[in-house]
Short mmCIF file of C-alpha atoms and ligand atoms in Angstrom, two decimals:
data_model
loop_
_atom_site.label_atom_id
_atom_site.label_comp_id
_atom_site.label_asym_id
_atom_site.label_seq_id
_atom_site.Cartn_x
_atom_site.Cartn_y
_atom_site.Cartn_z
CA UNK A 4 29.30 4.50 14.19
CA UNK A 5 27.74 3.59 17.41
CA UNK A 6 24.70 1.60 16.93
CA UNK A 7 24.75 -1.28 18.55
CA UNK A 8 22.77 -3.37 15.13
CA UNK A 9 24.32 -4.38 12.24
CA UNK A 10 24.67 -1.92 9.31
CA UNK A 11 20.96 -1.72 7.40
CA UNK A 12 20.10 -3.36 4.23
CA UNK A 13 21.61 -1.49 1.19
CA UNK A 14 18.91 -0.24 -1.40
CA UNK A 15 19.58 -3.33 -3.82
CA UNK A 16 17.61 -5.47 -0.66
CA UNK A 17 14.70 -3.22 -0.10
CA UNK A 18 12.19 -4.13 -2.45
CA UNK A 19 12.37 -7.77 -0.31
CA UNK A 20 12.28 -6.19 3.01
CA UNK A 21 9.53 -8.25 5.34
CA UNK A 22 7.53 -4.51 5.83
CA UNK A 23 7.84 -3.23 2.55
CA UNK A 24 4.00 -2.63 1.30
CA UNK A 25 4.85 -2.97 -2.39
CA UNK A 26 4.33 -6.84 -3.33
CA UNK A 27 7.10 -9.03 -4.17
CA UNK A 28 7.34 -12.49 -6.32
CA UNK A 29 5.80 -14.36 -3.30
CA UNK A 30 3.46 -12.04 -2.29
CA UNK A 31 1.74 -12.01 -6.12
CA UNK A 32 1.78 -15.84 -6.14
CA UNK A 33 -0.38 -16.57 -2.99
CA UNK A 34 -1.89 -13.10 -3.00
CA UNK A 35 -4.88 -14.85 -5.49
CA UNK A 36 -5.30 -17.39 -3.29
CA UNK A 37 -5.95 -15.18 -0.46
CA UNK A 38 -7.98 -12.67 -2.30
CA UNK A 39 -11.51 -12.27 -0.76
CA UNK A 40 -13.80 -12.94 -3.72
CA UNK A 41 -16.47 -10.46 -2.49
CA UNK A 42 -17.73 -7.28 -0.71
CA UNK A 43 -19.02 -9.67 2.60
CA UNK A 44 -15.32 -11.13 3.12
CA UNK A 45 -13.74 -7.70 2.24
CA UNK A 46 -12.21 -6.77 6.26
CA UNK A 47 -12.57 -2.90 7.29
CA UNK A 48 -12.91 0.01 4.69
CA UNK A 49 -16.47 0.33 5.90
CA UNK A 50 -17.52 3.72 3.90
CA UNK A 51 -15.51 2.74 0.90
CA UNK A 52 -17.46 -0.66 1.23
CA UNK A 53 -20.77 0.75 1.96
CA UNK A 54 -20.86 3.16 -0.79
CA UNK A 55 -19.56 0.68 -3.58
CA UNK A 56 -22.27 -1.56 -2.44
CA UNK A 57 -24.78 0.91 -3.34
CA UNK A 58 -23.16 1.63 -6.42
CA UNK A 59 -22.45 -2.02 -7.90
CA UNK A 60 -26.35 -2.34 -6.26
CA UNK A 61 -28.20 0.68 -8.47
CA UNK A 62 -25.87 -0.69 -11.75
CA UNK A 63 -27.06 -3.91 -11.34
CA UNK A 64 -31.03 -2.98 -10.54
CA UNK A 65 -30.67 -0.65 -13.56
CA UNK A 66 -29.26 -3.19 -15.22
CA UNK A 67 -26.66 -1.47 -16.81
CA UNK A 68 -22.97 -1.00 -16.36
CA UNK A 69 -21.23 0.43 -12.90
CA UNK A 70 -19.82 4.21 -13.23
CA UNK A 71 -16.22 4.29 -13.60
CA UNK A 72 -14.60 4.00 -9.51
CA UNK A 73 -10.98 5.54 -8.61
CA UNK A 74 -9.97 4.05 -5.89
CA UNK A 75 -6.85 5.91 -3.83
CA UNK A 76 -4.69 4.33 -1.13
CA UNK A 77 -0.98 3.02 -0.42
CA UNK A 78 -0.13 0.13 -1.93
CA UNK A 79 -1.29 -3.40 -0.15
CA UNK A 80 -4.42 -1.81 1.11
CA UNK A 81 -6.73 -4.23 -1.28
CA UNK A 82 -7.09 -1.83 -4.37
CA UNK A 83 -6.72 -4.84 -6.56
CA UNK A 84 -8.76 -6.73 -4.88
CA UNK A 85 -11.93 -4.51 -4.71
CA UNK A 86 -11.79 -4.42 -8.30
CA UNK A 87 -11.90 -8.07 -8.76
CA UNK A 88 -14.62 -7.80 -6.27
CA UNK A 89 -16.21 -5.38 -8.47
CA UNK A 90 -16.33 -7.30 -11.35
CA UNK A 91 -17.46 -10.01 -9.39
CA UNK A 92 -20.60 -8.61 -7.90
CA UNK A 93 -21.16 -7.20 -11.65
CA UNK A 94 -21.00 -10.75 -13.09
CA UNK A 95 -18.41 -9.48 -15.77
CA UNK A 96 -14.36 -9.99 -16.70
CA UNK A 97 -11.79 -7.90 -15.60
CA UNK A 98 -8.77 -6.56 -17.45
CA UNK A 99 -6.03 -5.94 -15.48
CA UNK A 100 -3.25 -3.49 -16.47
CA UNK A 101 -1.34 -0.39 -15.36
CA UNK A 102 -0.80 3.41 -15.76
CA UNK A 103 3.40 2.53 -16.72
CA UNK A 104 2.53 -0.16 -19.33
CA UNK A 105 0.55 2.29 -21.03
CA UNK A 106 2.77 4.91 -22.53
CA UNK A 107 1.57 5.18 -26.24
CA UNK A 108 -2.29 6.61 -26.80
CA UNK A 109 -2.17 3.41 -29.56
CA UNK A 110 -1.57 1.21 -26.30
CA UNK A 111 -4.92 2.68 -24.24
CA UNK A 112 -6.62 1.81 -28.46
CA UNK A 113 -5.67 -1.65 -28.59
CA UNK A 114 -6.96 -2.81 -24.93
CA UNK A 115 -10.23 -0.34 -25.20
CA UNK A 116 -11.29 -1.75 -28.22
CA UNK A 117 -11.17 -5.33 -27.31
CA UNK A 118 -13.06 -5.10 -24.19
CA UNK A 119 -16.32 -6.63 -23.46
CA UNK A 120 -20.00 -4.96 -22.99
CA UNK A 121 -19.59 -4.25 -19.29
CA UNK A 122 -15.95 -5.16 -18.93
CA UNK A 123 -13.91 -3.59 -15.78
CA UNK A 124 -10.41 -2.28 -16.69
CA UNK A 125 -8.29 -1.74 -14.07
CA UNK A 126 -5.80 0.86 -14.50
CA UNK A 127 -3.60 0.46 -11.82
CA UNK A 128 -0.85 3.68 -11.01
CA UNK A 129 -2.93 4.84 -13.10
CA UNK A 130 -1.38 8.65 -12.23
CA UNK A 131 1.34 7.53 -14.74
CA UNK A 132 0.20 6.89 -17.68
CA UNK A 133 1.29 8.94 -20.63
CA UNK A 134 -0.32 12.39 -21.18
CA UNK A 135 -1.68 11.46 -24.50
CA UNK A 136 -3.19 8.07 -23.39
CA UNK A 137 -4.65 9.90 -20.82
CA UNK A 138 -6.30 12.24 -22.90
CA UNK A 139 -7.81 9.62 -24.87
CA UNK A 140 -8.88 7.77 -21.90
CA UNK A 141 -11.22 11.22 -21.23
CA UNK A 142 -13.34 10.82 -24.15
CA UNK A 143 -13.18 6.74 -23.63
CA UNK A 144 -14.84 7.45 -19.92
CA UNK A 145 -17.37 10.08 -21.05
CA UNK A 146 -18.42 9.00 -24.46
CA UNK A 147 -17.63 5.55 -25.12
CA UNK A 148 -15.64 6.45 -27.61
CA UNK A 149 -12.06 7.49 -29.21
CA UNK A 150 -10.34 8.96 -31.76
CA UNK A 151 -7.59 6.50 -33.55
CA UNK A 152 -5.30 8.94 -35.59
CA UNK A 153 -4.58 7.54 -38.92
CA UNK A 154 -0.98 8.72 -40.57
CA UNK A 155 1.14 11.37 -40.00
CA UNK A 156 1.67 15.07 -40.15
CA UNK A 157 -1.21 16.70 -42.46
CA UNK A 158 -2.36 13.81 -43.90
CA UNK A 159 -3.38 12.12 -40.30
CA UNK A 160 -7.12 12.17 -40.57
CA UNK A 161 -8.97 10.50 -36.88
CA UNK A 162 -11.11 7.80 -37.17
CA UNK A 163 -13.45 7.41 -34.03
CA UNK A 164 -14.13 3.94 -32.77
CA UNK A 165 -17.34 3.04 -30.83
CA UNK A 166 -16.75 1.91 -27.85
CA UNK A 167 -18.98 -0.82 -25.41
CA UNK A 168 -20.00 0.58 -22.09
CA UNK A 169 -17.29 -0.47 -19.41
CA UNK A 170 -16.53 0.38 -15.97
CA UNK A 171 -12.60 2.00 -15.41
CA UNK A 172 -11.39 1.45 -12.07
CA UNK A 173 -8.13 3.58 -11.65
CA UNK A 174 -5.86 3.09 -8.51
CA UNK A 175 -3.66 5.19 -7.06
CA UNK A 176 -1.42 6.02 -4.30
CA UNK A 177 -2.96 9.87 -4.27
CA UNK A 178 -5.61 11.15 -5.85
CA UNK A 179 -4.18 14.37 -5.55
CA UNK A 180 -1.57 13.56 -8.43
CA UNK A 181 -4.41 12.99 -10.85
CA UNK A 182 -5.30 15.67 -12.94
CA UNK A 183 -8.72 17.30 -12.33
CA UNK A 184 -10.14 16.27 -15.53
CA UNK A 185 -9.53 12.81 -15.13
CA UNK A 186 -10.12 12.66 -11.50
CA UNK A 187 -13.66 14.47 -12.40
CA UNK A 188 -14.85 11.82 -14.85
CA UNK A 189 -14.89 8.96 -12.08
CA UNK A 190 -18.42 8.43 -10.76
CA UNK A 191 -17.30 7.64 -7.13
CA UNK A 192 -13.96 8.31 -5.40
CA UNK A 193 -13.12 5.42 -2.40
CA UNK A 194 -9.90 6.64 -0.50
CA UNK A 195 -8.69 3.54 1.28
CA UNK A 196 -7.23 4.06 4.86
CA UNK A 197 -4.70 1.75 6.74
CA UNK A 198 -6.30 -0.85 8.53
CA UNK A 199 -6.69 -0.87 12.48
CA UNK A 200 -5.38 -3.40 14.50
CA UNK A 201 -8.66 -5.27 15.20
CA UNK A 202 -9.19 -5.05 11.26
CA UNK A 203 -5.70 -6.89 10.73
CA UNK A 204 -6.22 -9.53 12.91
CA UNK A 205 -9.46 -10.68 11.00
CA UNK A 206 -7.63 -10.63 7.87
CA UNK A 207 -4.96 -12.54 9.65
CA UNK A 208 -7.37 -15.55 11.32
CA UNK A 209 -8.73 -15.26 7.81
CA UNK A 210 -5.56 -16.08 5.83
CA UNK A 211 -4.36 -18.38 8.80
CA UNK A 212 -7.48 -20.68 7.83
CA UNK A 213 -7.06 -20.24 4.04
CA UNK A 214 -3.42 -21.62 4.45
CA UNK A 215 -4.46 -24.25 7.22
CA UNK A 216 -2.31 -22.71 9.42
CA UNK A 217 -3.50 -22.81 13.59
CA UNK A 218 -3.52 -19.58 15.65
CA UNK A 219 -4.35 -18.76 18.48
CA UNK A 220 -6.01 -15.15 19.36
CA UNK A 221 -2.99 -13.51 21.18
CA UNK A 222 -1.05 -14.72 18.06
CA UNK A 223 -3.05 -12.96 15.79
CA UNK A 224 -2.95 -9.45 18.05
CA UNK A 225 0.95 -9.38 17.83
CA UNK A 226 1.24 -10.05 14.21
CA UNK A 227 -1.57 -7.45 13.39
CA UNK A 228 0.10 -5.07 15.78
CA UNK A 229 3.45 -5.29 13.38
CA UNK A 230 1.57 -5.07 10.09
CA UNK A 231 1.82 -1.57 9.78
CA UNK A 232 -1.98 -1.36 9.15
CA UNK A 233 -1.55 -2.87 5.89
CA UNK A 234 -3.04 -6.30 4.93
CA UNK A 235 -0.57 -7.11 2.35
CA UNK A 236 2.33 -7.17 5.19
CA UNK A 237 -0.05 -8.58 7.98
CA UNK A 238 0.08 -11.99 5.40
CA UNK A 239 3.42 -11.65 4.40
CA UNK A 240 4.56 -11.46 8.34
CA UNK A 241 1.94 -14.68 9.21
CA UNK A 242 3.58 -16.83 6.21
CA UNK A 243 7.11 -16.59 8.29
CA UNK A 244 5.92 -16.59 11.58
CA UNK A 245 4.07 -19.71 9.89
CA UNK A 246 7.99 -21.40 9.04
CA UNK A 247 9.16 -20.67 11.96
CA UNK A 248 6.45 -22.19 14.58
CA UNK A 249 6.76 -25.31 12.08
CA UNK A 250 10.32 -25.64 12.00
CA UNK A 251 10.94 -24.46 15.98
CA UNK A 252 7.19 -25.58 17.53
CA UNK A 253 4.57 -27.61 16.55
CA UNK A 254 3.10 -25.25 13.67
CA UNK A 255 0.58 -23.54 16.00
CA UNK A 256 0.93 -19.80 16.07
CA UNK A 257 0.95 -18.18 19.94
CA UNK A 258 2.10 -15.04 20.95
CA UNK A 259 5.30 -16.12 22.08
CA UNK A 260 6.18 -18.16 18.81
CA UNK A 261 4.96 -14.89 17.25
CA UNK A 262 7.01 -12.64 19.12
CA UNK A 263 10.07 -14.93 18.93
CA UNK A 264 9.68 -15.03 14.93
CA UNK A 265 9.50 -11.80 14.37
CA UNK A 266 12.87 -11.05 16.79
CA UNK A 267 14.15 -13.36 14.19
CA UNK A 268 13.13 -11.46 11.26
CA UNK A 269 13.76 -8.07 12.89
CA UNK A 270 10.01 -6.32 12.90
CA UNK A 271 9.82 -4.70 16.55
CA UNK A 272 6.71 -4.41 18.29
CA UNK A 273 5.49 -1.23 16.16
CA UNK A 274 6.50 -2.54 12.99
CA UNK A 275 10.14 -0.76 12.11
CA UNK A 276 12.61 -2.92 10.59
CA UNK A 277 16.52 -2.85 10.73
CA UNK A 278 16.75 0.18 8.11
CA UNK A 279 13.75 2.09 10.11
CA UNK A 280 15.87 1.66 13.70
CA UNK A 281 18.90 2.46 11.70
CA UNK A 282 17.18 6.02 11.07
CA UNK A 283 16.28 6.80 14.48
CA UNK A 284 19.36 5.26 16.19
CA UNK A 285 21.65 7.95 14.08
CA UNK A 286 19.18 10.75 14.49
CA UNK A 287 18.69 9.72 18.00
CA UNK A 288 22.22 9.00 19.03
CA UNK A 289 24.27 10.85 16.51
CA UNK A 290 22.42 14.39 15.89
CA UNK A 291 20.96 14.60 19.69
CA UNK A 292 17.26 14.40 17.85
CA UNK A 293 17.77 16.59 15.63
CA UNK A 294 17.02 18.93 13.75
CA UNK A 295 19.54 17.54 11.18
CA UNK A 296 19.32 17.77 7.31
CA UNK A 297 17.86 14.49 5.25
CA UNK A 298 21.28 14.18 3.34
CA UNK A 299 23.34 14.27 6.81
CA UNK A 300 21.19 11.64 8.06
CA UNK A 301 21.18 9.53 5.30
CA UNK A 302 24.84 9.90 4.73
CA UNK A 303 25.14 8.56 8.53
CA UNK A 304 23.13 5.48 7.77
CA UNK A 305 25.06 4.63 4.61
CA UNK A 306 21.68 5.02 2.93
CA UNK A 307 21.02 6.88 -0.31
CA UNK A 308 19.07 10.12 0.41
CA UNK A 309 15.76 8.93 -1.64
CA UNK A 310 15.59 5.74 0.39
CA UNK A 311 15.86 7.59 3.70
CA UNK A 312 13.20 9.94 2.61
CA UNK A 313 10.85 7.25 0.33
CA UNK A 314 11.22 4.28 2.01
CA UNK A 315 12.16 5.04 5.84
CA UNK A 316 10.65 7.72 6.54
CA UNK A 317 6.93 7.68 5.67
CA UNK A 318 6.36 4.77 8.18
CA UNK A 319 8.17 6.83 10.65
CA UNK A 320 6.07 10.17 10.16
CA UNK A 321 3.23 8.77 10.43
CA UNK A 322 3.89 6.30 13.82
CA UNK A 323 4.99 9.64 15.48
CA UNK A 324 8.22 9.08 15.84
CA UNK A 325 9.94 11.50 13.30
CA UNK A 326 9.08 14.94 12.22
CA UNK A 327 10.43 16.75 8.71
CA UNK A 328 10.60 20.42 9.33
CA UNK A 329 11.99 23.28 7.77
CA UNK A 330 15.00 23.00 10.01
CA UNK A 331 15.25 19.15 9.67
CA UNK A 332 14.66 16.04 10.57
CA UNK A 333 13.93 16.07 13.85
CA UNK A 334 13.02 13.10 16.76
CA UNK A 335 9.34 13.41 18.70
CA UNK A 336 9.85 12.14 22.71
CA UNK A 337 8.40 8.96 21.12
CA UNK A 338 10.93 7.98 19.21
CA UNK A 339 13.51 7.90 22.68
CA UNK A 340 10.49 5.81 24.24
CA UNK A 341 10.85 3.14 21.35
CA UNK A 342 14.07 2.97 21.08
CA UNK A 343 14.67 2.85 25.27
CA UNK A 344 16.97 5.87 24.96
CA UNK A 345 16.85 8.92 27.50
CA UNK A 346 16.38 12.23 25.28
CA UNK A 347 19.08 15.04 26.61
CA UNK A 348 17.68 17.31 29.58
CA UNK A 349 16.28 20.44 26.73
CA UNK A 350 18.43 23.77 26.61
CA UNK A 351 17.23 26.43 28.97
CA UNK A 352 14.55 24.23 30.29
CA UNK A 353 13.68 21.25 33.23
CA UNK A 354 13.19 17.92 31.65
CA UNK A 355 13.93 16.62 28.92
CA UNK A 356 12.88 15.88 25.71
CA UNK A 357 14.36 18.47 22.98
CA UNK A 358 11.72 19.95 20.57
CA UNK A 359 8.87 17.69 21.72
CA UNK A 360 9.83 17.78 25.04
CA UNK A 361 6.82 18.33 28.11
N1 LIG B 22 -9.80 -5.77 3.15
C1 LIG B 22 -9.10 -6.89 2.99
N2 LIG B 22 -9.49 -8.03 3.55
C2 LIG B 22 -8.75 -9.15 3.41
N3 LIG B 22 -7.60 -9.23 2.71
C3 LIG B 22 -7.16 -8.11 2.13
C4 LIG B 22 -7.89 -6.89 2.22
N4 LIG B 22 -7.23 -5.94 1.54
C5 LIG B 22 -6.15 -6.53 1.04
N5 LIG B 22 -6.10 -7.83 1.38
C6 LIG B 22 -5.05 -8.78 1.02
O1 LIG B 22 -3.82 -8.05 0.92
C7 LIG B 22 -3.12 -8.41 -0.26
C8 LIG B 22 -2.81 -7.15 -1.06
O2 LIG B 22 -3.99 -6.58 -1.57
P1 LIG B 22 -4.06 -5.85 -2.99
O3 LIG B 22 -3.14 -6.53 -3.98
O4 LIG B 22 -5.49 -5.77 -3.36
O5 LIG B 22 -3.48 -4.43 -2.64
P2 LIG B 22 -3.32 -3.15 -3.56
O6 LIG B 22 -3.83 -1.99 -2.78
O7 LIG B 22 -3.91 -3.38 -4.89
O8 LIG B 22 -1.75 -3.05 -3.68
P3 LIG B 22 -0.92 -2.41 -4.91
O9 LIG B 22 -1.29 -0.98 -4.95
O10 LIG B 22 0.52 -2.67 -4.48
O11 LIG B 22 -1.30 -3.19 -6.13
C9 LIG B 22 -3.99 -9.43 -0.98
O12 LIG B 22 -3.49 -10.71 -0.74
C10 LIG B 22 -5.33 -9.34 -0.35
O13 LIG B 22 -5.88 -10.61 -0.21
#
């Protein structure tokens, strides 16, 4: 191969890569600590804000309990932490549990009937849970109620259960993979969108003064600008730019201690690790651009096909810098510009850039 960086991490080392959005052991034990506790601290996600607000507002003046809220997003955008918030601003507990853990209906049974009079359960992945506990989580949303089925075979007889009025908030990475009667018995839908720069750095100054950390403004810009619009990553880059301006500075985050820490760690200026670059550089410097076919590629990055596609190449779609076609993968002119490689001069035509070329 001729890439001039070392080989990528293999699969067993992605769920601890520095941009991955899904939290690790770390992230989950300082994550509470930097949790805003309500809807004022809560950076960006103005209409998803705004429209809770009124929400959690007419429960409260009604004084009854919040409609049920599904709340849809990638992961690391704040989904568990707006439903903390919600059951903050509602004054009541939470119950915090997830669509996987929940594969018997008898599962969904047990937690509904011990909740609270204005309880919030959050479901999170909450697109898969089992078919039958979602079925029984219908009747739960609508009535307050469910059926617990008694025995087997013809003698099973259902006994129905009253339930107290709580509030469900389900998360999940698309609402499109919910199905249409579940999706329809949520009051209010908030779709979460990846944070903009400007956004990130608040959360960053933010969590910089939580963990008594000093930085200075510029700092803050080139973190945020490597976040990859997603708060979760944004705190997981500032905790090792953190280590490194205390173990190779004075502790105080600049741009340049910023920039140098994150050369160390191997997050560019757009937010692509090792195993992103690894995708380009082959589809780049191997296949011309492309079009070339996902296995090919991922063959050429020693890379298992599903982490190529699932882990790789989202980030890279949606920065621009790849395309999936019907032909292939294929490189956008971007893509050369990041990685400071000339595209070849396009077949038939002046200039250069293949596909996306002028
Ligand atoms: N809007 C925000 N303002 C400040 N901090 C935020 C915001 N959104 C998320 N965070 C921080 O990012 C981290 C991840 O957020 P959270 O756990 O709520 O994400 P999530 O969408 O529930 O992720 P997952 O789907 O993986 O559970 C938390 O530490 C949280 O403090």
């Amino acid at each position: 191969m001729n890439w001039d960086e070392p080989a990528p991490p293999t699969a067993g080392e992605l769920p601890d890569r520095l941009v991955g959005s899904d939290a690790d052991g770390e992230d989950q034990a300082v994550e509470a600590a930097l949790r805003p506790k309500d809807l004022g601290e809560f950076v960006g996600q103005e209409r998803v804000r705004q429209q809770l607000d009124l929400v959690l507002k007419a429960a409260k003046k009604r004084g009854g309990t919040a409609d049920h809220v599904l709340l849809s997003g990638a992961p690391g955008l704040g989904k568990t932490t707006l439903s903390m918030i919600i059951a903050a601003e509602m004054g009541a507990p939470i119950r915090i549990t997830s669509g996987p853990a929940i594969q018997h209906a008898g599962d969904l049974a047990a937690i509904l009937s011990s909740l609270q009079e204005g309880e919030v359960l959050f479901l999170d992945e909450i697109h898969r849970m089992s078919r039958p506990a979602e079925e029984m989580l219908y009747m739960a949303m609508e009535d307050f109620r469910v059926d617990v089925i008694v025995g087997k075979g013809p003698g099973a007889t259902a006994i129905p259960l009253e339930l107290p009025p709580f509030t469900l908030v389900g998360a999940t990475t698309r609402a499109g993979l919910l199905p249409p009667p579940l999706r329809d018995r949520f009051g209010f839908t908030g779709h979460m969108e990846f944070y903009a720069p400007a956004e990130l750095e608040r959360v960053i100054h933010r969590s910089a003064r939580l963990l008594d950390v000093e930085i200075e403004t510029d700092g803050g810009a080139e973190i945020a600008g490597r976040s990859r619009g997603t708060p979760r990553i944004a705190n997981r880059l500032l905790r090792r730019v953190r280590d490194y301006a205390q173990v190779r500075a004075d502790g105080r985050i600049t741009r340049e201690i910023a920039t140098q820490a994150l050369e160390v760690y191997e997050v560019d200026a757009r937010g692509l690790d090792r195993l992103d670059r690894a995708v380009l550089r082959a589809l780049l410097q191997l296949f011309g651009g492309g079009p070339v076919g996902l296995s090919t590629l991922a063959v050429a990055v020693g890379e298992e096909r599903e982490t190529v596609e699932e882990v790789a190449e989202p980030f890279l779609v949606r920065e621009g810098l790849l395309a999936r076609t019907p032909r292939g993968r294929v490189a956008t002119r971007a893509a050369w510009t990041h990685l400071g490689l000339v595209p070849p001069p396009q077949p038939g035509g002046p200039g250069q850039g293949g596909l996306f070329g002028p």
